[in-house]
Tab-separated table of C-alpha atoms in Angstrom:
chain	number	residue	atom	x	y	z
A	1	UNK	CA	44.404	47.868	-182.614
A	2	UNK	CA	46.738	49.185	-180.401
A	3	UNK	CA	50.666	49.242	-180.271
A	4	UNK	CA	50.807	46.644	-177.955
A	5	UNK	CA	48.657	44.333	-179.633
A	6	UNK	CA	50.742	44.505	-183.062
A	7	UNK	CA	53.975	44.390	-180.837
A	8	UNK	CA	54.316	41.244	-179.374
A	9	UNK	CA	58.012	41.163	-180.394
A	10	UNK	CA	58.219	44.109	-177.516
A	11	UNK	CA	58.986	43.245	-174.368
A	12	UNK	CA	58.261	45.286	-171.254
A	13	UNK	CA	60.239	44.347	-167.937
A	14	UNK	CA	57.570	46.533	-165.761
A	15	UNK	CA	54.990	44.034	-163.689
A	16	UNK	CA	51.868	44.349	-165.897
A	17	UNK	CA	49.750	46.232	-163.026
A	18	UNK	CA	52.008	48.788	-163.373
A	19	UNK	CA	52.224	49.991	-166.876
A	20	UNK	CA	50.669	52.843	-167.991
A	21	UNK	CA	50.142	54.198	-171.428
A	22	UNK	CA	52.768	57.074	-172.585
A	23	UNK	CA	52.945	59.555	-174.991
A	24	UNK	CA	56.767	60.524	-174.691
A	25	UNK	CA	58.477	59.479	-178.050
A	26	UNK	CA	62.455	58.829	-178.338
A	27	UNK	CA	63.118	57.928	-181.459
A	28	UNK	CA	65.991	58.950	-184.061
A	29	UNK	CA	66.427	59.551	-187.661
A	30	UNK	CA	68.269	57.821	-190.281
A	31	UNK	CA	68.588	58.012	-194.251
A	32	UNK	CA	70.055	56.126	-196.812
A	33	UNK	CA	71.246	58.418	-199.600
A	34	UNK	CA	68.360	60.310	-198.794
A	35	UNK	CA	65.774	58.170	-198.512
A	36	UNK	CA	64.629	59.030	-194.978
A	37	UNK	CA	62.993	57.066	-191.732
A	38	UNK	CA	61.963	57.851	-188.313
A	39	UNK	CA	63.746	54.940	-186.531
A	40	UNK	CA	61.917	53.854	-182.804
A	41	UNK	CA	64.625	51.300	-180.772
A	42	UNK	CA	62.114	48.509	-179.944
A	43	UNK	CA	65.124	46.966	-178.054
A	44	UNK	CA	65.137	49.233	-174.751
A	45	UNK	CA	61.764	51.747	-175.638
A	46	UNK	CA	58.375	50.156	-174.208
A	47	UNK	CA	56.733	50.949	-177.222
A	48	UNK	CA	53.760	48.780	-176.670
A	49	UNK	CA	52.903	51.054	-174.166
A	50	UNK	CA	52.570	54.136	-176.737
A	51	UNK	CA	48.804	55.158	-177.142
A	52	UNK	CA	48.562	54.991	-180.842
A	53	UNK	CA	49.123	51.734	-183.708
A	54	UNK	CA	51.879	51.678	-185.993
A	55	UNK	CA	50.068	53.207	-188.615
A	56	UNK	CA	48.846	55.723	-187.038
A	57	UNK	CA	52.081	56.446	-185.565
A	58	UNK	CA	53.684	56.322	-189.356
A	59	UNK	CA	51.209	59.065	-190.212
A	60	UNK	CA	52.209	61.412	-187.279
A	61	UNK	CA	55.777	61.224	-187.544
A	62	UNK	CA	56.206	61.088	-191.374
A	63	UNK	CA	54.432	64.323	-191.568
A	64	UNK	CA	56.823	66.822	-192.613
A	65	UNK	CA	55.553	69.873	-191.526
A	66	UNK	CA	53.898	68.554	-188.266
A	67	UNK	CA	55.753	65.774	-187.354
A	68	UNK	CA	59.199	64.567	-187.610
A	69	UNK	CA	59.531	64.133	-191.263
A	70	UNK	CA	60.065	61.037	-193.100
A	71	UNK	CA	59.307	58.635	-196.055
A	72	UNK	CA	58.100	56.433	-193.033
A	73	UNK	CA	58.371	55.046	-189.672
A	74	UNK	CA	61.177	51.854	-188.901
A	75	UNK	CA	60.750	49.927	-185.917
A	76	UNK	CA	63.540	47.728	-184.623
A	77	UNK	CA	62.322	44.446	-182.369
A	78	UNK	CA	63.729	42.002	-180.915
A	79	UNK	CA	63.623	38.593	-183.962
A	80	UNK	CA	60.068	36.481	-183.275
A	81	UNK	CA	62.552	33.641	-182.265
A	82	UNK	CA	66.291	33.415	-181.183
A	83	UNK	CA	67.518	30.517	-183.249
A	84	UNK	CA	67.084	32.397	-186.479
A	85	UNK	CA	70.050	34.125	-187.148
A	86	UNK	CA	68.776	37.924	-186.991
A	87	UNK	CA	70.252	40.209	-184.202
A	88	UNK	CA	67.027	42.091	-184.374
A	89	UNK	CA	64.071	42.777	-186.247
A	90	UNK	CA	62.723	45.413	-188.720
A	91	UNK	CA	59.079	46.682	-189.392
A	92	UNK	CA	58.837	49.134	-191.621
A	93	UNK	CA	55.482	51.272	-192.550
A	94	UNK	CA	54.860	53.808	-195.415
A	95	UNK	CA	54.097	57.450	-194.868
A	96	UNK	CA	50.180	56.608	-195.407
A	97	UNK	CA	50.629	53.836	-192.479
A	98	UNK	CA	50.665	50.526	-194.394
A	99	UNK	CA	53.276	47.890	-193.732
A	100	UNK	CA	55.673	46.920	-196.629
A	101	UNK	CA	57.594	43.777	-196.403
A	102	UNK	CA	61.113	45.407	-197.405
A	103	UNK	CA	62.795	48.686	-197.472
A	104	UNK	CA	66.928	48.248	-199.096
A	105	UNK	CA	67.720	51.716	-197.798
A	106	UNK	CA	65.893	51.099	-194.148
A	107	UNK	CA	67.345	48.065	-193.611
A	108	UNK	CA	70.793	49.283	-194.280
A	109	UNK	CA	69.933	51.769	-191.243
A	110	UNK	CA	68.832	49.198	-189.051
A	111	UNK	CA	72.423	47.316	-189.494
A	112	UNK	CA	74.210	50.577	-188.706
A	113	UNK	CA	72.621	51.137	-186.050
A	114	UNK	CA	72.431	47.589	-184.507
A	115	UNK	CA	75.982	47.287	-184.906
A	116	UNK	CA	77.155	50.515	-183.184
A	117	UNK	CA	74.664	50.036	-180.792
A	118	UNK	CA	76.004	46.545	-179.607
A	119	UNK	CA	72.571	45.013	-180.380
A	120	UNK	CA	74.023	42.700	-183.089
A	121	UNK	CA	76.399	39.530	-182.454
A	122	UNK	CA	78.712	40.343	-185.542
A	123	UNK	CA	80.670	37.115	-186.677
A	124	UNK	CA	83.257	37.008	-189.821
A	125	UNK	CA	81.663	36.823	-193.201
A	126	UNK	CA	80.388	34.127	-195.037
A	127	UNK	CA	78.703	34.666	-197.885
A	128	UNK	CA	81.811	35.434	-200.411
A	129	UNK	CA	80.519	36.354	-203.029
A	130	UNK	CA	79.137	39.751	-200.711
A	131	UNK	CA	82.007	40.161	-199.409
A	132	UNK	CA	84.248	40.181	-202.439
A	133	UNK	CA	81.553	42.597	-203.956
A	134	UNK	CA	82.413	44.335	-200.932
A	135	UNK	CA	86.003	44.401	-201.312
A	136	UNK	CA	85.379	45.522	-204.669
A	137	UNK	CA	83.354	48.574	-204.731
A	138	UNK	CA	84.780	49.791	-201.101
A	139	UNK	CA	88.357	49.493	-201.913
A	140	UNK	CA	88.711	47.417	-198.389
A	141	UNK	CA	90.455	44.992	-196.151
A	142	UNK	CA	88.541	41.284	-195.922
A	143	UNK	CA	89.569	41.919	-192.500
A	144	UNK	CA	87.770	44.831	-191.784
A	145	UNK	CA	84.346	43.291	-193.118
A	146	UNK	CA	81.568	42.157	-190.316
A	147	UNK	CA	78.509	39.804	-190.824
A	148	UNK	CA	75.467	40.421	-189.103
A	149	UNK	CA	71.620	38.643	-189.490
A	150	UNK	CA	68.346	41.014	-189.304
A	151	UNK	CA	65.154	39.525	-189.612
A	152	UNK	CA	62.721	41.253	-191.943
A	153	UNK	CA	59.330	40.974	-194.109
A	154	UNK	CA	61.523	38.888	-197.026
A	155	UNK	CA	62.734	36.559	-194.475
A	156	UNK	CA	66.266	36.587	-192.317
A	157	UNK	CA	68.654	38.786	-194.516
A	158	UNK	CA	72.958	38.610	-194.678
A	159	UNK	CA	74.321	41.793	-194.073
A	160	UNK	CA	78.310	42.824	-194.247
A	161	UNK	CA	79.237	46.102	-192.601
A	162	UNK	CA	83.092	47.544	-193.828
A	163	UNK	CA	83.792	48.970	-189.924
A	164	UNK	CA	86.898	50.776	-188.885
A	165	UNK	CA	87.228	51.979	-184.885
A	166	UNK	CA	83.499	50.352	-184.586
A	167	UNK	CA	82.183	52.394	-187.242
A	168	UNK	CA	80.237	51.175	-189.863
A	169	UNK	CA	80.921	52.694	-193.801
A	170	UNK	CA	79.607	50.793	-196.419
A	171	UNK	CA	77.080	48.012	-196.327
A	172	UNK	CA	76.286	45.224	-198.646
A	173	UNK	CA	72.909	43.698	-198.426
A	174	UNK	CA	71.871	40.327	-199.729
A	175	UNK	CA	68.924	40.829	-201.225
A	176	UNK	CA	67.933	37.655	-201.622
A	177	UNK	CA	66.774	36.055	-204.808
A	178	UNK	CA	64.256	37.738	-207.016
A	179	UNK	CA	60.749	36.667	-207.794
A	180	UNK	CA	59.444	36.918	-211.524
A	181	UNK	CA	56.771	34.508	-211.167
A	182	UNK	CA	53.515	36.716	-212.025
A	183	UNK	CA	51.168	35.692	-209.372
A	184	UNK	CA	53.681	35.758	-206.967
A	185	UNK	CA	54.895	39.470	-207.472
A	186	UNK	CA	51.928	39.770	-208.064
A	187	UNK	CA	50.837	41.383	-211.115
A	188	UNK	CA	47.467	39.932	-213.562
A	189	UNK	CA	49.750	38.668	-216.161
A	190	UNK	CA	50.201	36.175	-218.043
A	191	UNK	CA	54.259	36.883	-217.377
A	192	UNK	CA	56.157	39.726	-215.428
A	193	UNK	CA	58.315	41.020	-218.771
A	194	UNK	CA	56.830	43.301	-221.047
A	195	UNK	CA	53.444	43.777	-218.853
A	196	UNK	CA	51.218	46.350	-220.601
A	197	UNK	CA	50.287	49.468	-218.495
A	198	UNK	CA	47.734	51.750	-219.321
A	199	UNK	CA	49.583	55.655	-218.543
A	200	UNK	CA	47.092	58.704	-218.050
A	201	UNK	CA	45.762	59.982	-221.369
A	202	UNK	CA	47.503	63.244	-221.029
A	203	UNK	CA	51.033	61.439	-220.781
A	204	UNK	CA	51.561	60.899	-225.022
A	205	UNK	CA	55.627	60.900	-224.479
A	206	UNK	CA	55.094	57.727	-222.487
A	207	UNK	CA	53.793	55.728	-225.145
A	208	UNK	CA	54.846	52.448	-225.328
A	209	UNK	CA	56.518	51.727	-222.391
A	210	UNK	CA	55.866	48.652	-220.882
A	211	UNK	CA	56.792	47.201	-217.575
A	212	UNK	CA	59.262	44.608	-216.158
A	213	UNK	CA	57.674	43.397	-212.647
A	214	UNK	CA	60.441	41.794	-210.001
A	215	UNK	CA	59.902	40.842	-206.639
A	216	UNK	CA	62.814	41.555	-204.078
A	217	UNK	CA	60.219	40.905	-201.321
A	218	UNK	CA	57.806	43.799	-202.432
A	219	UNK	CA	56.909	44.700	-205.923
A	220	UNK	CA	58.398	46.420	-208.641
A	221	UNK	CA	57.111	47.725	-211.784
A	222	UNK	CA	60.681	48.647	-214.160
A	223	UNK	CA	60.259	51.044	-217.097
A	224	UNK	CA	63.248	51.844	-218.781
A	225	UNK	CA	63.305	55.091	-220.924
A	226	UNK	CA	65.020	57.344	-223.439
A	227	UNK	CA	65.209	60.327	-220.741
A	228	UNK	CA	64.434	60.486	-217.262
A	229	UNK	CA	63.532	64.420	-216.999
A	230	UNK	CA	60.462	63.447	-219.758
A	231	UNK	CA	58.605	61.729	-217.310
A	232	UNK	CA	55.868	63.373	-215.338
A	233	UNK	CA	56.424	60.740	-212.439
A	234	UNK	CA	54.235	63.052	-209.464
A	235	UNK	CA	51.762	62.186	-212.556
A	236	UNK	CA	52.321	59.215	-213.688
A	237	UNK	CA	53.407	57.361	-210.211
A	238	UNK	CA	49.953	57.022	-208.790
A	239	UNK	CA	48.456	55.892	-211.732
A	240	UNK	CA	50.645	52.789	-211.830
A	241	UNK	CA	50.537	52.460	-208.677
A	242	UNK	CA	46.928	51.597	-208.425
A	243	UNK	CA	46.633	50.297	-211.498
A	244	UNK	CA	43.573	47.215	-211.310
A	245	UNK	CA	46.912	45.032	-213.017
A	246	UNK	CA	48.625	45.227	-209.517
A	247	UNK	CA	46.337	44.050	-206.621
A	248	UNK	CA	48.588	44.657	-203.855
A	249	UNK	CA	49.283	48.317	-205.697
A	250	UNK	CA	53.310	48.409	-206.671
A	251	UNK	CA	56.902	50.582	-206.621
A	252	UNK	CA	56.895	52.834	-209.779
A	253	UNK	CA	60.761	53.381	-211.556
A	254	UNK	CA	61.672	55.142	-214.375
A	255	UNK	CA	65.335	54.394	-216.047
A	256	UNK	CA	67.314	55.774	-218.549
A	257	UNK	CA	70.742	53.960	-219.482
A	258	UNK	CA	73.850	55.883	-219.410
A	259	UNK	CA	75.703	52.455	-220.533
A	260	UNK	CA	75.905	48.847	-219.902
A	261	UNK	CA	77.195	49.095	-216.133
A	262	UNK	CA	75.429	52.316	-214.987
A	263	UNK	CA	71.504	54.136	-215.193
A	264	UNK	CA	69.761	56.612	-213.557
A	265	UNK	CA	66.527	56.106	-212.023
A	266	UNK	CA	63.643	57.796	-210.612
A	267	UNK	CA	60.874	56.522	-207.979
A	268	UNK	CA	57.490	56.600	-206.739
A	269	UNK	CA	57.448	54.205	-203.961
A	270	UNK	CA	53.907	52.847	-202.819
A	271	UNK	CA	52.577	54.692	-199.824
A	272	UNK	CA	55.046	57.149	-199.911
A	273	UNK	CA	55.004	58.801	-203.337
A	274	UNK	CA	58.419	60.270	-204.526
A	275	UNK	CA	61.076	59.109	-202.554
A	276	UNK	CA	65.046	59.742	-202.872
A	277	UNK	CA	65.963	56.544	-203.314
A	278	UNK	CA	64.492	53.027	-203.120
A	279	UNK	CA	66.942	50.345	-202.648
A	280	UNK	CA	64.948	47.645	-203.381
A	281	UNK	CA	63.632	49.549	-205.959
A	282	UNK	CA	67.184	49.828	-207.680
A	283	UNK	CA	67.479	45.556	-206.695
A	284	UNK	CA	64.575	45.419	-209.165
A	285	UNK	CA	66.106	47.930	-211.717
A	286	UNK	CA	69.497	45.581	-211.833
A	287	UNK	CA	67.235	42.236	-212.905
A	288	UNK	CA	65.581	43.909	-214.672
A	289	UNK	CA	68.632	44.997	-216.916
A	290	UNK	CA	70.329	41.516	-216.570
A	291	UNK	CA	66.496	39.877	-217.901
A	292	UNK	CA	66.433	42.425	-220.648
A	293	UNK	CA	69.721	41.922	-221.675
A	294	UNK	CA	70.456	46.047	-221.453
A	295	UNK	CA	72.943	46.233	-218.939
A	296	UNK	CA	75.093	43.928	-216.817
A	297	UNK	CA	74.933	41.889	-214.032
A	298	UNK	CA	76.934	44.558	-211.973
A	299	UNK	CA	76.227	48.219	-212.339
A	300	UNK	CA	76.275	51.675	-210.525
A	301	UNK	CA	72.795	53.318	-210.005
A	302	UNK	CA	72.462	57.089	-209.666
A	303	UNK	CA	69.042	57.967	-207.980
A	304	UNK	CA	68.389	61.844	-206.725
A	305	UNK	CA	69.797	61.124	-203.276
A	306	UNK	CA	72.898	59.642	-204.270
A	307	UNK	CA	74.350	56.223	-205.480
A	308	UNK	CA	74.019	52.349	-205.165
A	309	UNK	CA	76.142	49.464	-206.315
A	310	UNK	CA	73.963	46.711	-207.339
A	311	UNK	CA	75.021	43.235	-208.290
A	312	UNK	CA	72.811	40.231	-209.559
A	313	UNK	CA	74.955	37.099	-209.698
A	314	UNK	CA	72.900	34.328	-211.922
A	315	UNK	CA	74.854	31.674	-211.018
A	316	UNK	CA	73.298	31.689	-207.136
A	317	UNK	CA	70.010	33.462	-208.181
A	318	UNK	CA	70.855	36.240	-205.618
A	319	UNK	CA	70.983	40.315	-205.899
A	320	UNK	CA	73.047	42.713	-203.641
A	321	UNK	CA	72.707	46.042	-202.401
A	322	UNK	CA	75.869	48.111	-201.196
A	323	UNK	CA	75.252	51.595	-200.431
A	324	UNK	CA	75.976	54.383	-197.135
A	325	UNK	CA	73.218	55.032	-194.546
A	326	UNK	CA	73.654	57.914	-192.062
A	327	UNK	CA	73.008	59.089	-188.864
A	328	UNK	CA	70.818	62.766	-188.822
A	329	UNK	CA	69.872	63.634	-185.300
A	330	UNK	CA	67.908	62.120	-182.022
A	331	UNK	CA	65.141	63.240	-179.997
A	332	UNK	CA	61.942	63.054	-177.957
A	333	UNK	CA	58.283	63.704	-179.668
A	334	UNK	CA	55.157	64.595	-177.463
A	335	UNK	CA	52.450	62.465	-178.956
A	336	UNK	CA	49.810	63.570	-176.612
A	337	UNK	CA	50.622	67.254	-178.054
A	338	UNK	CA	50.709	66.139	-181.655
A	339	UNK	CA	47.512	64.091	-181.144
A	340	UNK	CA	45.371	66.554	-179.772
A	341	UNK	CA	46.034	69.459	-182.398
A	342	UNK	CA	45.968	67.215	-185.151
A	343	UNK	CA	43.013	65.376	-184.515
A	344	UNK	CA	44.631	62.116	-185.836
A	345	UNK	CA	42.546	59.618	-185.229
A	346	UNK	CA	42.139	55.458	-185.471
């Protein structure tokens, strides 16, 4: 299928006998803490007009030695209706092209980006229980706190944005409320805590383990550990993630505790292999602890890009995300070019 037919939430203004199919690419690039995207703005680009489908695209410009280089391709659409409460909308697709329903560190891209672009209607917060989070782990002024709506996979999510001169600095995400309901994460289990997984026969030092599956609108298998560096995760990662136990394949973490209110993790994120960071991934890693009873509800997460403050608040049944995301550069990508010596094809 082509871009246009999986686009319908991009508008063209030209008359329809007009349009012609182009190869020119703007897009820009974004990370959060390291976990990296190609980002294409839906909003103003005709990208229904582009030649090849989002997965195909997500191949080319993921490709870090040909392409642009990225963990995968973000595109930002106009929400499928206006009475929603989302400024815009995000798609995001893996490296290998398929379409996951969440990314924590991509969407926290999207709101940057929305906001200093003026594409988002920005109102005053609230959901307090962000915002004091917020407060909290950014050492700011209530007053300098925005509220904005972006429509993704997992449904419409809150987002507050700590802006000074109408830039954006941290960013809290509500993540919503975590599924741990077997079929729906889904994993073939009889329950999502302690799920047995079978590890390659060469890994011995991973004995043991077993997994604690959470749904923060994609799935997440949780293995916490006595030391990170032990685990052979370019090994291991695959394995799990294609394990027959997880039909939809799932997000592979490792964690070792440092205490009650911080871990580091490590992760192989489905369709990408070893990412950064996965913010979603380290939503999953907080219930996890707070269902395990190993660390608390609130806790600082180290991953190899950098760090997230995650908070799961039982008393509402929702997790949140805070964390940086950052601008890298902008540009324009030939896709008739890339096509042709590639050979990428449908």
């Amino acid at each position: 299928a082509e871009l246009q037919e999986t686009l319908p939430c991009c508008k063209c203004n030209r008359a329809e006998g007009s349009m012609r199919m182009v190869s020119l690419l703007r897009f820009f690039k974004m990370h959060g803490i390291g976990n990296d995207y190609v980002f294409i703005d839906c909003m103003h680009t005709p990208v229904e007009m582009l030649m090849v489908s989002p997965r195909i695209l997500a191949n080319i410009v993921s490709d870090r030695h040909c392409g642009i280089g990225g963990d995968g391709l973000v595109l930002i659409c106009p929400p499928t209706k206006p009475d929603i409460g989302a400024s815009v909308r995000m798609r995001m697709f893996n490296a290998d092209g398929s379409e996951a329903e969440m990314c924590g560190n991509a969407v926290r891209c999207v709101a940057k980006y929305a906001f200093e672009k003026k594409l988002a209607q920005p109102a005053k917060p609230t959901n307090l229980v962000s915002q004091q989070f917020l407060c909290d782990i950014a050492s700011g002024d209530a007053n300098t706190i925005e509220e904005i709506g972006i429509q993704t996979g997992n449904g419409v999510l809150s987002i507050q944005l700590v802006v000074q001169k109408d830039r954006v600095g941290m960013i809290c995400v509500d993540m919503g409320s975590p599924v741990v309901t077997p079929q729906a994460i889904p994993v073939n289990y009889h329950t999502a805590i302690d799920v047995p997984v079978a590890f390659p026969a060469n890994q011995s030092n991973t004995e043991g383990y077993s997994a604690i599956c959470v749904s923060v609108g994609n799935p997440h298998a949780v293995f916490f550990c006595d030391d990170l560096n032990a685990v052979d995760l370019a090994t291991v990662g695959p394995h799990i993630e294609n394990a027959p136990i997880f039909p939809q394949r799932i997000n592979v973490h490792f964690v070792q505790i440092m205490s009650e209110t911080e871990v580091r993790m490590c992760t192989w994120e489905r369709g990408s292999g070893i990412t950064q960071a996965c913010g979603t991934g380290a939503t999953a890693v907080c219930v996890a602890g707070v269902l395990s009873k190993k660390t608390q509800r609130r806790i600082l997460v180290h991953l190899p890009g950098g760090d997230l403050h995650l908070l799961y608040d039982p008393e509402n049944d929702h997790a949140y995300m805070a964390g940086t995301a950052t601008m890298v550069f902008s540009g324009e990508m030939d896709l008739n070019e890339v096509i042709k010596d590639q050979q990428w094809k449908e």
